[in-house]
Amino acid sequence: MKQRTLSIIKPDAVAAGKAGKIIADIENEFHIVAMRKLQLTRAQAAAFYAVHAGKPFYDGLVEFMCSGPIIVMCLEADDVIARYRKLMGATNPEKAEEGTLRKKYAESMSRNAVHGSDAPETAAVEVAFFFPGCDLL
Ligand code: UDP
Ligand code: MG
């Protein structure tokens, strides 16, 4: 069944000029429904990652995510939520499988190049966070 998910190319990968390669890897497997480049405010980053509020890495994560431009994409394919998580690889790039985006492009556990929604409920909320319905083809 066709699904949609939210993908983010994080500030580390955009600043390092890796966005083109990451988009090419994504486009190889999935349909890109919509795409924007923007910089989050601190408040927007805090809201986007509110599920992690209170965890030891939360403040650093918010700081990092608003530190520079990001590229957000809505992806569509059969079972795209799980399949895009697989393409991203483990949160810690040292544990990510060969060929995954995090293995290829991430610097560290915190500066790990990409984000992907983890379930249908979060995907719906996260896509709506960045794309008003009228922007989705
Ligand atoms: N993160 C971190 N330290 C940790 C766990 C997570 O810096 O110990 C950051 C990392 O950038 C990660 C994000 O917080 O991508 C969200 O964490 P989550 O557990 O949701 O990982 P993901 O779903 O991105 O693989
Ligand atoms: Mg997550």
Short mmCIF file of N, CA and C and ligand atoms in Angstrom, two decimals:
data_model
loop_
_atom_site.label_atom_id
_atom_site.label_comp_id
_atom_site.label_asym_id
_atom_site.label_seq_id
_atom_site.Cartn_x
_atom_site.Cartn_y
_atom_site.Cartn_z
N MET A 1 0.84 -1.20 0.00
CA MET A 1 0.00 0.00 0.00
C MET A 1 0.87 1.25 0.00
N LYS A 2 0.52 2.24 -0.84
CA LYS A 2 1.33 3.47 -0.91
C LYS A 2 1.24 4.24 0.40
N GLN A 3 2.40 4.73 0.82
CA GLN A 3 2.52 5.51 2.06
C GLN A 3 3.33 6.76 1.76
N ARG A 4 3.24 7.72 2.69
CA ARG A 4 4.12 8.89 2.62
C ARG A 4 4.91 9.00 3.90
N THR A 5 6.10 9.60 3.81
CA THR A 5 6.93 9.83 4.99
C THR A 5 7.67 11.15 4.85
N LEU A 6 8.21 11.63 5.97
CA LEU A 6 9.01 12.85 5.94
C LEU A 6 10.48 12.50 6.05
N SER A 7 11.26 13.08 5.13
CA SER A 7 12.72 12.94 5.14
C SER A 7 13.32 14.32 5.37
N ILE A 8 14.35 14.38 6.22
CA ILE A 8 15.09 15.64 6.39
C ILE A 8 16.57 15.37 6.13
N ILE A 9 17.18 16.21 5.30
CA ILE A 9 18.65 16.23 5.20
C ILE A 9 19.08 17.28 6.22
N LYS A 10 19.81 16.83 7.24
CA LYS A 10 20.10 17.67 8.41
C LYS A 10 21.22 18.68 8.11
N PRO A 11 21.40 19.67 9.03
CA PRO A 11 22.36 20.76 8.76
C PRO A 11 23.80 20.29 8.47
N ASP A 12 24.24 19.20 9.10
CA ASP A 12 25.62 18.74 8.85
C ASP A 12 25.80 18.36 7.39
N ALA A 13 24.85 17.60 6.84
CA ALA A 13 24.98 17.10 5.47
C ALA A 13 24.76 18.21 4.44
N VAL A 14 23.84 19.13 4.73
CA VAL A 14 23.63 20.26 3.80
C VAL A 14 24.90 21.12 3.78
N ALA A 15 25.45 21.44 4.97
CA ALA A 15 26.64 22.30 5.03
C ALA A 15 27.84 21.65 4.36
N ALA A 16 27.90 20.33 4.41
CA ALA A 16 29.04 19.61 3.82
C ALA A 16 28.86 19.36 2.32
N GLY A 17 27.77 19.85 1.74
CA GLY A 17 27.55 19.69 0.30
C GLY A 17 27.19 18.26 -0.10
N LYS A 18 26.58 17.52 0.82
CA LYS A 18 26.22 16.12 0.52
C LYS A 18 24.77 15.96 0.08
N ALA A 19 24.03 17.07 0.02
CA ALA A 19 22.58 16.96 -0.24
C ALA A 19 22.30 16.34 -1.60
N GLY A 20 23.05 16.72 -2.61
CA GLY A 20 22.80 16.20 -3.96
C GLY A 20 22.92 14.69 -4.01
N LYS A 21 23.96 14.17 -3.39
CA LYS A 21 24.17 12.72 -3.39
C LYS A 21 23.07 12.01 -2.62
N ILE A 22 22.66 12.61 -1.48
CA ILE A 22 21.60 11.98 -0.67
C ILE A 22 20.28 11.99 -1.44
N ILE A 23 19.97 13.11 -2.10
CA ILE A 23 18.73 13.18 -2.89
C ILE A 23 18.76 12.14 -4.01
N ALA A 24 19.93 11.98 -4.65
CA ALA A 24 20.03 10.98 -5.73
C ALA A 24 19.77 9.58 -5.20
N ASP A 25 20.33 9.26 -4.03
CA ASP A 25 20.09 7.93 -3.43
C ASP A 25 18.61 7.73 -3.10
N ILE A 26 17.98 8.79 -2.58
CA ILE A 26 16.56 8.71 -2.23
C ILE A 26 15.71 8.55 -3.50
N GLU A 27 16.03 9.36 -4.52
CA GLU A 27 15.23 9.34 -5.75
C GLU A 27 15.35 8.00 -6.48
N ASN A 28 16.44 7.30 -6.24
CA ASN A 28 16.66 5.99 -6.83
C ASN A 28 15.59 4.98 -6.39
N GLU A 29 15.04 5.19 -5.18
CA GLU A 29 14.09 4.22 -4.61
C GLU A 29 12.68 4.76 -4.42
N PHE A 30 12.56 6.08 -4.25
CA PHE A 30 11.26 6.62 -3.83
C PHE A 30 10.86 7.82 -4.70
N HIS A 31 9.55 8.07 -4.75
CA HIS A 31 9.02 9.25 -5.43
C HIS A 31 9.09 10.44 -4.47
N ILE A 32 9.69 11.54 -4.91
CA ILE A 32 9.73 12.77 -4.10
C ILE A 32 8.49 13.59 -4.44
N VAL A 33 7.57 13.66 -3.48
CA VAL A 33 6.29 14.35 -3.70
C VAL A 33 6.48 15.85 -3.57
N ALA A 34 7.32 16.30 -2.62
CA ALA A 34 7.54 17.73 -2.38
C ALA A 34 8.89 17.90 -1.70
N MET A 35 9.48 19.09 -1.90
CA MET A 35 10.81 19.35 -1.32
C MET A 35 10.98 20.85 -1.04
N ARG A 36 11.56 21.19 0.12
CA ARG A 36 11.85 22.59 0.49
C ARG A 36 13.20 22.66 1.19
N LYS A 37 13.89 23.81 1.01
CA LYS A 37 15.09 24.12 1.80
C LYS A 37 14.73 25.27 2.72
N LEU A 38 15.06 25.15 4.00
CA LEU A 38 14.70 26.17 4.99
C LEU A 38 15.61 26.05 6.20
N GLN A 39 15.59 27.06 7.05
CA GLN A 39 16.29 26.97 8.34
C GLN A 39 15.25 27.08 9.45
N LEU A 40 15.22 26.10 10.34
CA LEU A 40 14.27 26.10 11.46
C LEU A 40 14.66 27.17 12.47
N THR A 41 13.67 27.77 13.11
CA THR A 41 13.94 28.56 14.31
C THR A 41 14.15 27.57 15.46
N ARG A 42 14.71 28.08 16.55
CA ARG A 42 14.89 27.22 17.73
C ARG A 42 13.54 26.65 18.20
N ALA A 43 12.52 27.51 18.20
CA ALA A 43 11.19 27.07 18.66
C ALA A 43 10.61 25.99 17.74
N GLN A 44 10.83 26.13 16.44
CA GLN A 44 10.33 25.11 15.51
C GLN A 44 11.06 23.78 15.70
N ALA A 45 12.39 23.85 15.89
CA ALA A 45 13.17 22.63 16.11
C ALA A 45 12.72 21.95 17.41
N ALA A 46 12.49 22.75 18.45
CA ALA A 46 12.05 22.21 19.73
C ALA A 46 10.69 21.53 19.58
N ALA A 47 9.80 22.15 18.81
CA ALA A 47 8.47 21.58 18.61
C ALA A 47 8.54 20.30 17.78
N PHE A 48 9.35 20.31 16.74
CA PHE A 48 9.44 19.14 15.87
C PHE A 48 9.93 17.91 16.64
N TYR A 49 10.88 18.13 17.56
CA TYR A 49 11.46 17.02 18.33
C TYR A 49 10.88 16.93 19.74
N ALA A 50 9.69 17.47 19.95
CA ALA A 50 9.09 17.50 21.30
C ALA A 50 9.00 16.12 21.93
N VAL A 51 8.87 15.07 21.10
CA VAL A 51 8.79 13.70 21.63
C VAL A 51 10.05 13.34 22.43
N HIS A 52 11.17 14.01 22.15
CA HIS A 52 12.42 13.73 22.86
C HIS A 52 12.69 14.70 24.02
N ALA A 53 11.76 15.61 24.30
CA ALA A 53 11.98 16.60 25.37
C ALA A 53 12.31 15.90 26.68
N GLY A 54 13.32 16.41 27.38
CA GLY A 54 13.72 15.83 28.66
C GLY A 54 14.84 14.81 28.54
N LYS A 55 15.08 14.29 27.34
CA LYS A 55 16.19 13.33 27.17
C LYS A 55 17.52 14.09 27.18
N PRO A 56 18.59 13.40 27.57
CA PRO A 56 19.88 14.09 27.72
C PRO A 56 20.38 14.76 26.43
N PHE A 57 20.01 14.21 25.28
CA PHE A 57 20.51 14.76 24.02
C PHE A 57 19.59 15.84 23.43
N TYR A 58 18.45 16.13 24.10
CA TYR A 58 17.42 17.00 23.48
C TYR A 58 17.93 18.42 23.19
N ASP A 59 18.55 19.06 24.17
CA ASP A 59 18.99 20.45 23.97
C ASP A 59 20.00 20.54 22.83
N GLY A 60 20.93 19.61 22.81
CA GLY A 60 21.94 19.59 21.74
C GLY A 60 21.31 19.33 20.38
N LEU A 61 20.30 18.46 20.36
CA LEU A 61 19.60 18.13 19.12
C LEU A 61 18.89 19.37 18.58
N VAL A 62 18.20 20.09 19.44
CA VAL A 62 17.48 21.31 19.03
C VAL A 62 18.48 22.35 18.50
N GLU A 63 19.57 22.53 19.26
CA GLU A 63 20.62 23.48 18.85
C GLU A 63 21.15 23.14 17.46
N PHE A 64 21.45 21.87 17.27
CA PHE A 64 21.99 21.39 15.99
C PHE A 64 20.99 21.58 14.85
N MET A 65 19.73 21.23 15.09
CA MET A 65 18.75 21.24 14.00
C MET A 65 18.40 22.65 13.53
N CYS A 66 18.67 23.67 14.37
CA CYS A 66 18.41 25.04 13.91
C CYS A 66 19.71 25.77 13.55
N SER A 67 20.81 25.04 13.48
CA SER A 67 22.13 25.67 13.27
C SER A 67 22.41 26.03 11.82
N GLY A 68 21.61 25.54 10.89
CA GLY A 68 21.84 25.84 9.48
C GLY A 68 20.70 25.31 8.64
N PRO A 69 20.78 25.54 7.32
CA PRO A 69 19.70 25.10 6.45
C PRO A 69 19.53 23.58 6.43
N ILE A 70 18.29 23.16 6.25
CA ILE A 70 17.95 21.75 6.07
C ILE A 70 17.14 21.62 4.78
N ILE A 71 17.04 20.39 4.27
CA ILE A 71 16.18 20.12 3.12
C ILE A 71 15.17 19.09 3.56
N VAL A 72 13.88 19.43 3.43
CA VAL A 72 12.83 18.51 3.84
C VAL A 72 12.11 18.00 2.60
N MET A 73 11.78 16.72 2.63
CA MET A 73 11.10 16.08 1.49
C MET A 73 9.96 15.21 2.00
N CYS A 74 8.87 15.20 1.23
CA CYS A 74 7.82 14.20 1.44
C CYS A 74 8.05 13.11 0.39
N LEU A 75 8.23 11.90 0.86
CA LEU A 75 8.50 10.76 -0.03
C LEU A 75 7.27 9.86 -0.10
N GLU A 76 7.09 9.21 -1.24
CA GLU A 76 5.96 8.30 -1.41
C GLU A 76 6.40 7.02 -2.09
N ALA A 77 5.93 5.91 -1.57
CA ALA A 77 6.17 4.58 -2.17
C ALA A 77 5.41 3.55 -1.35
N ASP A 78 5.37 2.33 -1.84
CA ASP A 78 4.84 1.23 -1.03
C ASP A 78 5.72 1.07 0.20
N ASP A 79 5.13 1.02 1.38
CA ASP A 79 5.86 0.73 2.63
C ASP A 79 7.06 1.68 2.83
N VAL A 80 6.90 2.94 2.41
CA VAL A 80 8.06 3.86 2.39
C VAL A 80 8.59 4.17 3.79
N ILE A 81 7.75 4.12 4.81
CA ILE A 81 8.22 4.50 6.15
C ILE A 81 9.33 3.55 6.60
N ALA A 82 9.05 2.26 6.54
CA ALA A 82 10.07 1.26 6.94
C ALA A 82 11.22 1.21 5.94
N ARG A 83 10.90 1.30 4.65
CA ARG A 83 11.96 1.19 3.64
C ARG A 83 12.91 2.39 3.71
N TYR A 84 12.40 3.59 3.96
CA TYR A 84 13.30 4.75 4.06
C TYR A 84 14.13 4.67 5.34
N ARG A 85 13.53 4.16 6.45
CA ARG A 85 14.32 3.96 7.69
C ARG A 85 15.47 2.99 7.40
N LYS A 86 15.20 1.97 6.59
CA LYS A 86 16.26 1.00 6.25
C LYS A 86 17.34 1.67 5.40
N LEU A 87 16.93 2.50 4.44
CA LEU A 87 17.93 3.21 3.62
C LEU A 87 18.76 4.16 4.49
N MET A 88 18.14 4.78 5.52
CA MET A 88 18.90 5.69 6.41
C MET A 88 19.95 4.95 7.20
N GLY A 89 19.63 3.78 7.72
CA GLY A 89 20.55 3.05 8.58
C GLY A 89 20.39 3.45 10.04
N ALA A 90 21.17 2.80 10.90
CA ALA A 90 21.05 2.99 12.35
C ALA A 90 21.36 4.43 12.74
N THR A 91 20.75 4.87 13.86
CA THR A 91 20.94 6.24 14.36
C THR A 91 22.43 6.55 14.54
N ASN A 92 23.16 5.58 15.07
CA ASN A 92 24.61 5.74 15.23
C ASN A 92 25.31 5.24 13.97
N PRO A 93 25.95 6.13 13.20
CA PRO A 93 26.53 5.71 11.91
C PRO A 93 27.58 4.61 12.05
N GLU A 94 28.18 4.50 13.23
CA GLU A 94 29.16 3.41 13.43
C GLU A 94 28.48 2.05 13.39
N LYS A 95 27.16 2.05 13.68
CA LYS A 95 26.42 0.78 13.67
C LYS A 95 25.59 0.62 12.39
N ALA A 96 25.63 1.60 11.51
CA ALA A 96 24.82 1.55 10.29
C ALA A 96 25.42 0.59 9.28
N GLU A 97 24.53 -0.10 8.56
CA GLU A 97 25.00 -1.06 7.55
C GLU A 97 25.64 -0.35 6.36
N GLU A 98 26.55 -1.07 5.70
CA GLU A 98 27.17 -0.58 4.47
C GLU A 98 26.09 -0.16 3.48
N GLY A 99 26.31 0.93 2.78
CA GLY A 99 25.39 1.36 1.74
C GLY A 99 24.27 2.24 2.23
N THR A 100 24.09 2.34 3.57
CA THR A 100 23.02 3.20 4.08
C THR A 100 23.47 4.67 4.07
N LEU A 101 22.48 5.56 4.11
CA LEU A 101 22.80 7.00 4.05
C LEU A 101 23.67 7.41 5.23
N ARG A 102 23.36 6.89 6.43
CA ARG A 102 24.13 7.30 7.60
C ARG A 102 25.55 6.73 7.54
N LYS A 103 25.70 5.52 7.04
CA LYS A 103 27.04 4.96 6.88
C LYS A 103 27.85 5.81 5.90
N LYS A 104 27.20 6.23 4.82
CA LYS A 104 27.92 6.94 3.76
C LYS A 104 28.16 8.42 4.09
N TYR A 105 27.20 9.05 4.78
CA TYR A 105 27.24 10.52 4.86
C TYR A 105 27.25 11.10 6.27
N ALA A 106 26.99 10.30 7.32
CA ALA A 106 26.88 10.89 8.66
C ALA A 106 28.25 11.06 9.32
N GLU A 107 28.33 12.08 10.17
CA GLU A 107 29.58 12.36 10.90
C GLU A 107 29.62 11.63 12.23
N SER A 108 28.46 11.56 12.92
CA SER A 108 28.43 11.04 14.29
C SER A 108 26.98 10.73 14.67
N MET A 109 26.79 10.19 15.85
CA MET A 109 25.45 9.86 16.38
C MET A 109 24.55 11.10 16.40
N SER A 110 25.09 12.25 16.78
CA SER A 110 24.24 13.44 16.87
C SER A 110 24.15 14.16 15.52
N ARG A 111 25.24 14.19 14.78
CA ARG A 111 25.26 14.83 13.46
C ARG A 111 25.17 13.71 12.42
N ASN A 112 23.93 13.18 12.29
CA ASN A 112 23.80 11.94 11.53
C ASN A 112 23.06 12.07 10.21
N ALA A 113 23.15 13.24 9.59
CA ALA A 113 22.84 13.46 8.16
C ALA A 113 21.37 13.47 7.77
N VAL A 114 20.58 12.55 8.32
CA VAL A 114 19.20 12.43 7.85
C VAL A 114 18.22 12.08 8.96
N HIS A 115 16.98 12.45 8.73
CA HIS A 115 15.85 12.07 9.60
C HIS A 115 14.81 11.35 8.76
N GLY A 116 14.09 10.42 9.38
CA GLY A 116 12.93 9.81 8.74
C GLY A 116 11.87 9.50 9.77
N SER A 117 10.61 9.71 9.41
CA SER A 117 9.51 9.39 10.33
C SER A 117 9.55 7.91 10.68
N ASP A 118 9.03 7.58 11.89
CA ASP A 118 9.16 6.19 12.36
C ASP A 118 7.87 5.40 12.37
N ALA A 119 6.72 6.02 12.03
CA ALA A 119 5.43 5.29 12.05
C ALA A 119 4.41 6.12 11.27
N PRO A 120 3.30 5.50 10.85
CA PRO A 120 2.30 6.24 10.08
C PRO A 120 1.79 7.49 10.80
N GLU A 121 1.59 7.39 12.13
CA GLU A 121 1.07 8.54 12.88
C GLU A 121 2.07 9.69 12.87
N THR A 122 3.35 9.38 13.13
CA THR A 122 4.36 10.45 13.15
C THR A 122 4.59 10.98 11.74
N ALA A 123 4.52 10.11 10.74
CA ALA A 123 4.72 10.57 9.36
C ALA A 123 3.66 11.60 8.99
N ALA A 124 2.41 11.35 9.35
CA ALA A 124 1.33 12.29 9.02
C ALA A 124 1.56 13.64 9.69
N VAL A 125 1.94 13.61 10.98
CA VAL A 125 2.19 14.85 11.72
C VAL A 125 3.41 15.59 11.14
N GLU A 126 4.46 14.85 10.84
CA GLU A 126 5.70 15.47 10.38
C GLU A 126 5.58 16.02 8.95
N VAL A 127 4.86 15.32 8.08
CA VAL A 127 4.64 15.86 6.73
C VAL A 127 3.83 17.15 6.82
N ALA A 128 2.80 17.15 7.66
CA ALA A 128 1.96 18.34 7.81
C ALA A 128 2.72 19.51 8.44
N PHE A 129 3.73 19.20 9.25
CA PHE A 129 4.55 20.23 9.91
C PHE A 129 5.23 21.10 8.85
N PHE A 130 5.67 20.50 7.77
CA PHE A 130 6.44 21.23 6.75
C PHE A 130 5.67 21.54 5.47
N PHE A 131 4.62 20.76 5.16
CA PHE A 131 3.93 20.93 3.87
C PHE A 131 2.44 21.08 4.08
N PRO A 132 1.93 22.30 3.83
CA PRO A 132 0.48 22.45 3.76
C PRO A 132 -0.05 21.57 2.64
N GLY A 133 -1.24 21.06 2.78
CA GLY A 133 -1.81 20.13 1.81
C GLY A 133 -1.68 20.59 0.37
N CYS A 134 -1.77 21.91 0.15
CA CYS A 134 -1.76 22.42 -1.21
C CYS A 134 -0.40 22.27 -1.88
N ASP A 135 0.67 22.06 -1.09
CA ASP A 135 2.01 21.89 -1.66
C ASP A 135 2.28 20.46 -2.08
N LEU A 136 1.40 19.53 -1.72
CA LEU A 136 1.64 18.12 -2.00
C LEU A 136 0.98 17.72 -3.32
N LEU A 137 1.75 17.16 -4.22
CA LEU A 137 1.22 16.80 -5.54
C LEU A 137 0.50 15.45 -5.47
N1 UDP B 1 20.36 11.63 19.07
C1 UDP B 1 21.53 11.97 19.75
N2 UDP B 1 21.98 11.14 20.75
C2 UDP B 1 21.31 10.02 21.12
C3 UDP B 1 20.11 9.69 20.45
C4 UDP B 1 19.66 10.52 19.43
O1 UDP B 1 22.15 12.98 19.44
O2 UDP B 1 21.76 9.31 22.03
C5 UDP B 1 19.86 12.53 18.02
C6 UDP B 1 20.19 12.00 16.62
O3 UDP B 1 20.42 13.12 15.78
C7 UDP B 1 18.91 11.29 16.24
C8 UDP B 1 17.84 12.20 16.87
O4 UDP B 1 18.43 12.62 18.11
O5 UDP B 1 18.77 11.16 14.85
C9 UDP B 1 16.51 11.55 17.16
O6 UDP B 1 16.71 10.36 17.89
P1 UDP B 1 15.92 9.02 17.51
O7 UDP B 1 16.15 8.06 18.62
O8 UDP B 1 14.52 9.35 17.14
O9 UDP B 1 16.74 8.47 16.24
P2 UDP B 1 16.33 8.38 14.69
O10 UDP B 1 14.86 8.10 14.62
O11 UDP B 1 16.72 9.70 14.06
O12 UDP B 1 17.17 7.25 14.15
MG MG B 2 13.28 9.13 15.49
#
